[in-house]
Amino acid sequence: MENLLNIFIKSIFVDNMVFAFFLGMCSYLAVSKTVKTSVGLGIAVIFVLFITVPVNFMIEKYLLKKGALAWISGGLADVDLSFLTFMVFIAIIAAMTQLVEMVVEKFSPSLYNSLGIFLPLIAVNCAILGASLFMQEREYANVVEATVFGLGSGVGWFLAIAGIAAIREKMRYSNVPDPLKGLGITFILTGLMAIAFMGFMGINL
Amino acid sequence: MSTQEKEPMFSAKNVKLFTAPLGRDNPITIQVLGICSALAVTVKLKPALVMALSVTVVIAVSNVVIAAMRKHIPDRIRIIVQLVVIATMVILVDQFLKAFVFDVSKQLSVFVGLIITNCIIMGRLEGFAMANKPWPSFIDGLGNGAGYGIILIIVSFFREFLGSGTIYGYPVLEKLGIYNIGYENNGMMILPPMALIVVGMIIWVQRSRNKSLIEHK
């Protein structure tokens, strides 16, 4: 339990997707103009990460890793399909986003209407693929750890985009030098926020 | 390919395709695409250079492939077709890096894989290759790859020079003897937040020089 909590806190604050690895920056910069849409996208990202990371973990463990096919028959024990990782992960992510979109549309039309446009875009959000690749690189022990990591990364991303959107709404009242307006000041603000987040470095529960 | 073209291979239009992304149509500072990888690999010049080359290769080749197939791709599944083409190229690049420059490949870690979701590539395939012939698409790919590379090289030059006191691994400041008079490396430059701030500065400089790029709201 303590281990899981540690992974959760770490993936939110220390290894924050946006501030430590700059993942998902494209949509982060493009969508963070108002708080409302940012929150919508943030929730969609949490949702998709929570589903894709464990699914990709299972695929990696039982299909792609060296020796992973041994459960089918002994003859396949030394097959190594790990070079297919990228292709399979991105296909799973695209399929899962599609699936999530359909499920949400069926069961919660109101949520679908608020997330609508963002869901398909998530397939090409690098935070999603990034989380799966980090999950592979850090070799989590079981599917529960991977799930917690996926959830934590999503929450971290959500915090980042909600924070910058709130700051950008307030920035309208400040006097920014002309050439820095819009994109430039957002970069610098994100940098400052990232410096603040570095204060969490080394946290270990 | 070029023999079938009516216009010459290096017509003014094609040259412009290459030069526009270097300056006023830069993928990173103007179009705001492909930021993720651009920031994460810029601690040192060498990985940044390798990353820039990898992205240029992937974008140029997948542009050509998609442009050659553009009339045969059904509209509804074009995104997945594009992803498959990009993913294939990235796997090739990844295997190549692992075989020939293993240490750099280790430093880049997940960011080679993340070329797949680099929005520059999707953006160019969607916005250019789907509507143009292979040769202009190839030039467009090279140009956008180079525009991306320039920003990477500028950012990583400053971060490596100020943060570690070296240029491409060569200890310039140590040879000059600057440490003897009390100079210290700025450790801050190595940390992730400074990448964002350096890119912010580049945008500032570029927009002050070219007023037409300023966003008015």
XYZ file of C-alpha atoms in Angstrom:
422
model
C 0.000 0.000 0.000
C 2.749 2.395 0.969
C 4.533 1.548 -2.242
C 1.438 2.356 -4.291
C 0.936 5.662 -2.508
C 4.558 6.463 -3.208
C 4.160 5.778 -6.930
C 0.990 7.878 -6.981
C 2.498 10.919 -5.260
C 5.697 10.637 -7.274
C 3.918 10.518 -10.608
C 1.827 13.567 -9.720
C 4.433 15.878 -8.269
C 8.002 14.703 -8.817
C 7.768 13.163 -12.281
C 5.023 15.488 -13.451
C 4.312 14.836 -17.133
C 4.319 18.506 -18.095
C 6.896 20.036 -15.801
C 9.523 17.299 -15.669
C 9.168 15.708 -19.106
C 7.252 18.281 -21.193
C 4.807 15.676 -22.431
C 1.514 16.718 -23.909
C 2.793 20.266 -24.387
C 1.044 20.811 -27.706
C -2.470 20.477 -26.386
C -1.351 22.007 -23.089
C -0.400 25.227 -24.887
C -3.257 25.216 -27.369
C -6.166 24.475 -25.030
C -5.142 26.297 -21.849
C -6.852 29.573 -22.759
C -9.857 29.070 -20.492
C -10.242 27.051 -17.307
C -13.425 25.316 -18.402
C -12.061 23.623 -21.527
C -8.797 22.841 -19.749
C -10.612 20.978 -17.008
C -12.564 19.023 -19.644
C -9.402 17.979 -21.463
C -7.654 17.213 -18.177
C -10.417 14.836 -17.112
C -10.367 13.128 -20.508
C -6.600 12.624 -20.198
C -6.913 11.124 -16.691
C -9.588 8.798 -18.011
C -7.615 7.586 -21.030
C -4.351 7.185 -19.094
C -6.139 5.189 -16.413
C -7.266 2.721 -19.090
C -4.384 2.599 -21.589
C -1.462 2.199 -19.179
C -2.707 -1.052 -17.579
C -3.829 -2.435 -20.957
C -0.435 -1.700 -22.461
C 1.196 -3.225 -19.381
C -0.660 -6.505 -19.930
C 0.145 -6.495 -23.667
C 3.800 -5.870 -22.956
C 3.971 -8.539 -20.254
C 2.117 -11.325 -22.063
C 2.848 -10.634 -25.725
C 5.818 -8.422 -26.483
C 8.596 -8.953 -23.952
C 11.371 -11.420 -24.615
C 10.023 -14.803 -23.535
C 6.563 -13.375 -22.915
C 4.901 -15.805 -25.304
C 6.022 -18.803 -23.227
C 2.506 -19.157 -21.792
C 1.212 -20.204 -25.213
C 3.727 -22.957 -25.848
C 7.323 -23.767 -24.929
C 8.452 -23.369 -28.533
C 7.693 -19.641 -28.441
C 9.709 -19.051 -25.277
C 12.591 -17.238 -26.968
C 10.557 -15.055 -29.319
C 11.297 -11.359 -28.756
C 8.722 -8.998 -30.208
C 9.818 -5.918 -28.296
C 10.677 -4.043 -31.510
C 6.933 -3.904 -32.177
C 6.309 -1.941 -28.961
C 5.733 1.476 -30.560
C 3.395 0.171 -33.204
C 1.294 -1.896 -30.782
C 1.135 0.815 -28.110
C -0.038 3.496 -30.513
C -2.613 1.139 -32.019
C -3.926 0.258 -28.554
C -4.110 3.928 -27.620
C -5.975 4.847 -30.800
C -8.369 1.940 -30.330
C -8.910 2.690 -26.633
C -9.678 6.360 -27.227
C -12.194 5.333 -29.842
C -13.725 2.836 -27.420
C -13.803 5.302 -24.552
C -15.461 7.817 -26.845
C -18.190 5.352 -27.781
C -18.793 4.219 -24.197
C -18.990 7.773 -22.907
C -21.322 8.755 -25.726
C -23.642 5.867 -24.866
C -23.743 6.140 -21.097
C -23.145 9.794 -20.333
C -24.170 12.123 -23.150
C -23.592 15.179 -20.967
C -19.971 14.218 -20.274
C -19.599 13.358 -23.963
C -20.804 16.794 -24.967
C -18.342 18.509 -22.690
C -15.383 16.317 -23.699
C -16.566 15.681 -27.267
C -13.966 17.414 -29.385
C -11.051 16.534 -27.140
C -11.412 12.780 -26.947
C -10.258 11.921 -30.489
C -7.379 14.398 -30.184
C -6.041 12.517 -27.188
C -4.830 9.645 -29.382
C -1.997 11.863 -30.585
C -1.283 13.485 -27.233
C 2.273 12.535 -26.368
C 1.490 12.344 -22.644
C -0.516 9.174 -23.293
C 2.115 7.359 -25.334
C 4.783 8.785 -23.031
C 3.171 7.294 -19.940
C 3.061 3.863 -21.586
C 6.710 4.129 -22.615
C 7.760 5.253 -19.129
C 5.743 2.381 -17.686
C 7.782 0.052 -19.895
C 11.101 1.682 -19.054
C 10.576 1.739 -15.282
C 9.503 -1.913 -15.186
C 6.618 -1.772 -12.730
C 6.110 -5.078 -10.955
C 2.409 -5.701 -11.503
C -0.668 -4.309 -13.132
C -1.832 -2.511 -9.966
C 1.355 -0.449 -9.837
C 0.996 0.360 -13.532
C -2.609 1.465 -13.038
C -1.677 3.699 -10.126
C 1.125 5.198 -12.192
C -1.272 5.883 -15.072
C -3.788 7.518 -12.775
C -1.132 9.626 -11.045
C 0.333 10.840 -14.340
C -3.133 11.846 -15.474
C -3.821 13.771 -12.276
C -0.448 15.522 -12.609
C -1.258 16.579 -16.155
C -4.694 17.771 -15.046
C -3.181 19.897 -12.273
C -0.714 21.443 -14.702
C -3.247 22.431 -17.349
C -5.825 23.665 -14.825
C -3.133 25.771 -13.134
C -1.784 27.392 -16.284
C -5.301 28.079 -17.577
C -6.176 29.890 -14.346
C -3.000 31.951 -14.578
C -3.621 32.770 -18.237
C -7.122 34.008 -17.458
C -5.665 36.394 -14.893
C -2.850 37.432 -17.248
C -5.364 39.315 -19.383
C -5.276 42.097 -16.835
C -1.517 42.451 -16.814
C 0.717 44.446 -19.054
C 2.906 41.971 -20.939
C 5.506 43.258 -23.461
C 4.021 42.953 -26.959
C 6.421 40.357 -28.406
C 5.883 38.104 -25.388
C 2.094 38.156 -25.614
C 0.347 34.818 -26.000
C 2.845 32.065 -26.583
C 6.013 33.610 -25.164
C 4.668 34.466 -21.751
C 2.992 31.048 -21.496
C 6.358 29.381 -21.973
C 7.974 31.510 -19.302
C 5.055 30.965 -16.904
C 5.277 27.216 -17.418
C 8.991 27.453 -16.696
C 8.304 29.279 -13.433
C 5.646 26.744 -12.469
C 8.107 23.965 -13.235
C 10.679 25.589 -10.944
C 8.049 25.616 -8.202
C 7.298 21.939 -8.825
C 10.983 21.130 -8.493
C 10.518 21.805 -4.809
C 8.839 18.401 -4.608
C 11.958 16.651 -5.833
C 13.186 13.850 -3.593
C 9.872 13.304 -1.829
C 9.708 9.720 -0.647
C 6.949 8.371 1.525
C 9.778 11.682 -59.675
C 11.054 15.034 -60.819
C 10.980 14.160 -64.532
C 7.186 14.137 -64.447
C 7.019 17.547 -62.800
C 6.331 20.478 -65.059
C 8.163 22.932 -62.863
C 11.926 22.651 -62.278
C 13.092 20.720 -59.224
C 14.390 23.755 -57.394
C 11.848 26.344 -58.471
C 11.359 29.423 -56.327
C 8.252 27.852 -54.823
C 10.110 24.739 -53.749
C 12.986 26.716 -52.279
C 10.473 28.731 -50.317
C 8.983 25.507 -48.957
C 12.369 24.804 -47.468
C 13.222 28.256 -46.138
C 9.848 29.326 -44.714
C 9.901 26.870 -41.790
C 13.391 28.046 -40.839
C 12.194 31.534 -40.005
C 8.756 33.055 -40.127
C 6.855 29.770 -40.281
C 8.953 27.888 -37.753
C 7.225 24.759 -36.455
C 8.181 25.378 -32.834
C 8.094 29.113 -32.223
C 5.277 30.044 -34.634
C 3.144 26.980 -35.285
C 3.671 25.655 -31.717
C 4.036 22.028 -32.745
C 6.350 19.331 -31.449
C 7.256 21.115 -28.249
C 7.411 18.018 -26.047
C 10.504 16.427 -27.457
C 12.086 19.762 -28.329
C 12.445 20.687 -24.681
C 13.336 17.378 -23.128
C 16.371 16.470 -25.218
C 18.150 19.816 -25.107
C 20.425 19.439 -22.090
C 23.399 18.657 -24.351
C 24.111 19.415 -28.013
C 24.790 15.838 -29.070
C 21.426 14.251 -28.205
C 19.682 17.337 -29.567
C 21.500 16.959 -32.877
C 20.689 13.244 -33.084
C 17.054 13.970 -32.241
C 16.854 16.718 -34.889
C 18.286 14.385 -37.537
C 15.936 11.551 -36.540
C 12.892 13.788 -36.723
C 13.991 15.199 -40.088
C 14.426 11.712 -41.533
C 11.070 10.511 -40.208
C 9.174 13.570 -41.366
C 10.744 13.693 -44.841
C 10.282 9.993 -45.588
C 6.760 9.706 -44.195
C 5.815 12.868 -46.120
C 6.967 11.196 -49.342
C 5.194 7.921 -48.545
C 1.914 9.608 -47.670
C 2.147 11.953 -50.657
C 2.670 8.972 -52.955
C -0.357 7.176 -51.490
C -2.544 10.227 -51.018
C -5.058 9.307 -53.714
C -5.538 5.790 -52.361
C -6.079 6.531 -48.659
C -9.763 6.521 -47.678
C -10.553 9.735 -45.887
C -12.083 8.140 -42.808
C -9.071 6.056 -41.813
C -6.335 8.458 -42.852
C -5.195 9.172 -39.286
C -4.522 5.512 -38.565
C -2.736 5.101 -41.924
C -0.553 8.096 -41.104
C 0.192 6.710 -37.654
C 1.223 3.353 -39.103
C 3.583 4.977 -41.628
C 5.119 7.177 -38.925
C 5.415 4.304 -36.439
C 7.193 2.151 -39.032
C 9.719 4.906 -39.714
C 10.255 5.505 -36.007
C 10.892 1.803 -35.386
C 13.535 1.854 -38.137
C 15.176 4.980 -36.692
C 15.054 3.539 -33.176
C 16.699 0.275 -34.216
C 19.326 2.218 -36.184
C 20.167 4.433 -33.183
C 20.355 1.418 -30.860
C 22.763 -0.284 -33.258
C 25.118 2.602 -34.047
C 24.938 5.253 -31.281
C 23.786 3.269 -28.288
C 24.801 5.816 -25.629
C 22.804 8.616 -27.282
C 19.874 6.256 -27.742
C 19.944 5.559 -23.985
C 19.983 9.314 -23.223
C 17.035 9.973 -25.504
C 15.183 7.061 -23.837
C 11.446 7.327 -24.487
C 11.731 10.406 -26.655
C 12.660 8.428 -29.763
C 9.376 6.551 -29.413
C 7.576 9.808 -28.831
C 8.508 10.993 -32.338
C 5.373 9.030 -33.329
C 3.138 11.496 -31.536
C 5.234 14.519 -32.463
C 2.616 16.910 -33.720
C 4.918 18.438 -36.377
C 4.866 15.183 -38.293
C 1.113 14.616 -38.057
C 0.610 18.275 -38.879
C 2.725 18.152 -42.038
C 1.194 14.880 -43.231
C -2.302 16.181 -42.665
C -1.675 19.712 -43.869
C 0.783 19.256 -46.714
C 1.475 15.708 -47.881
C -2.202 14.801 -48.260
C -2.564 17.524 -50.884
C 0.773 17.689 -52.683
C 3.102 15.640 -54.883
C 5.933 13.600 -53.338
C 8.810 15.912 -54.324
C 7.438 19.142 -52.803
C 6.372 17.074 -49.800
C 9.934 15.843 -49.412
C 11.282 19.402 -49.452
C 8.583 20.522 -47.050
C 9.550 17.683 -44.712
C 13.228 18.603 -44.858
C 12.413 22.265 -44.237
C 10.233 21.590 -41.227
C 12.752 19.117 -39.843
C 15.456 21.747 -40.211
C 13.297 24.448 -38.619
C 12.742 22.132 -35.668
C 16.451 21.302 -35.577
C 17.524 24.949 -35.501
C 15.524 25.660 -32.366
C 16.814 22.468 -30.741
C 20.399 23.430 -31.511
C 20.021 27.006 -30.250
C 18.385 25.881 -27.001
C 20.823 23.060 -26.353
C 23.815 25.277 -27.183
C 22.863 27.758 -24.463
C 21.912 25.066 -21.971
C 25.111 23.089 -22.472
C 27.397 26.146 -22.619
C 25.982 27.878 -19.561
C 25.061 24.742 -17.647
C 28.063 22.494 -18.159
C 30.628 24.862 -19.689
C 31.140 22.661 -22.743
C 30.258 22.809 -26.436
C 29.481 19.440 -28.012
C 31.292 17.801 -25.090
C 34.444 19.925 -25.523
C 35.319 21.770 -22.278
C 35.706 25.266 -23.731
C 35.495 27.218 -20.496
C 37.964 24.952 -18.740
C 40.525 25.442 -21.537
C 40.069 29.201 -21.343
C 40.842 29.026 -17.632
C 37.709 30.925 -16.638
C 37.132 28.696 -13.613
C 40.411 29.939 -12.102
C 39.053 33.461 -11.752
C 35.993 32.242 -9.875
C 33.411 31.442 -12.592
C 30.862 28.754 -11.721
C 28.578 26.808 -14.032
C 24.935 27.734 -13.743
C 23.443 24.432 -12.547
C 19.962 25.825 -13.113
C 20.401 25.579 -16.891
C 20.549 21.795 -16.733
C 17.179 21.552 -14.981
C 14.032 21.085 -17.099
C 12.348 24.451 -16.355
C 15.121 26.424 -18.058
C 14.335 24.785 -21.399
C 10.909 26.422 -21.291
C 12.329 29.773 -20.332
C 15.014 29.659 -23.062
C 12.353 28.883 -25.695
C 10.290 31.756 -24.278
C 13.298 34.037 -24.766
C 13.801 32.835 -28.356
C 10.155 33.635 -29.088
C 10.629 37.057 -27.517
C 13.691 37.835 -29.647
C 12.078 36.556 -32.839
C 8.873 38.525 -32.331
C 10.660 41.722 -31.399
C 12.627 41.518 -34.644
C 9.559 40.691 -36.718
C 6.635 42.733 -35.457
C 4.112 41.069 -37.757
C 4.311 37.870 -35.698
C 3.054 39.511 -32.515
C -0.270 38.074 -31.253
C -2.825 40.785 -30.609
C -5.674 39.962 -28.341
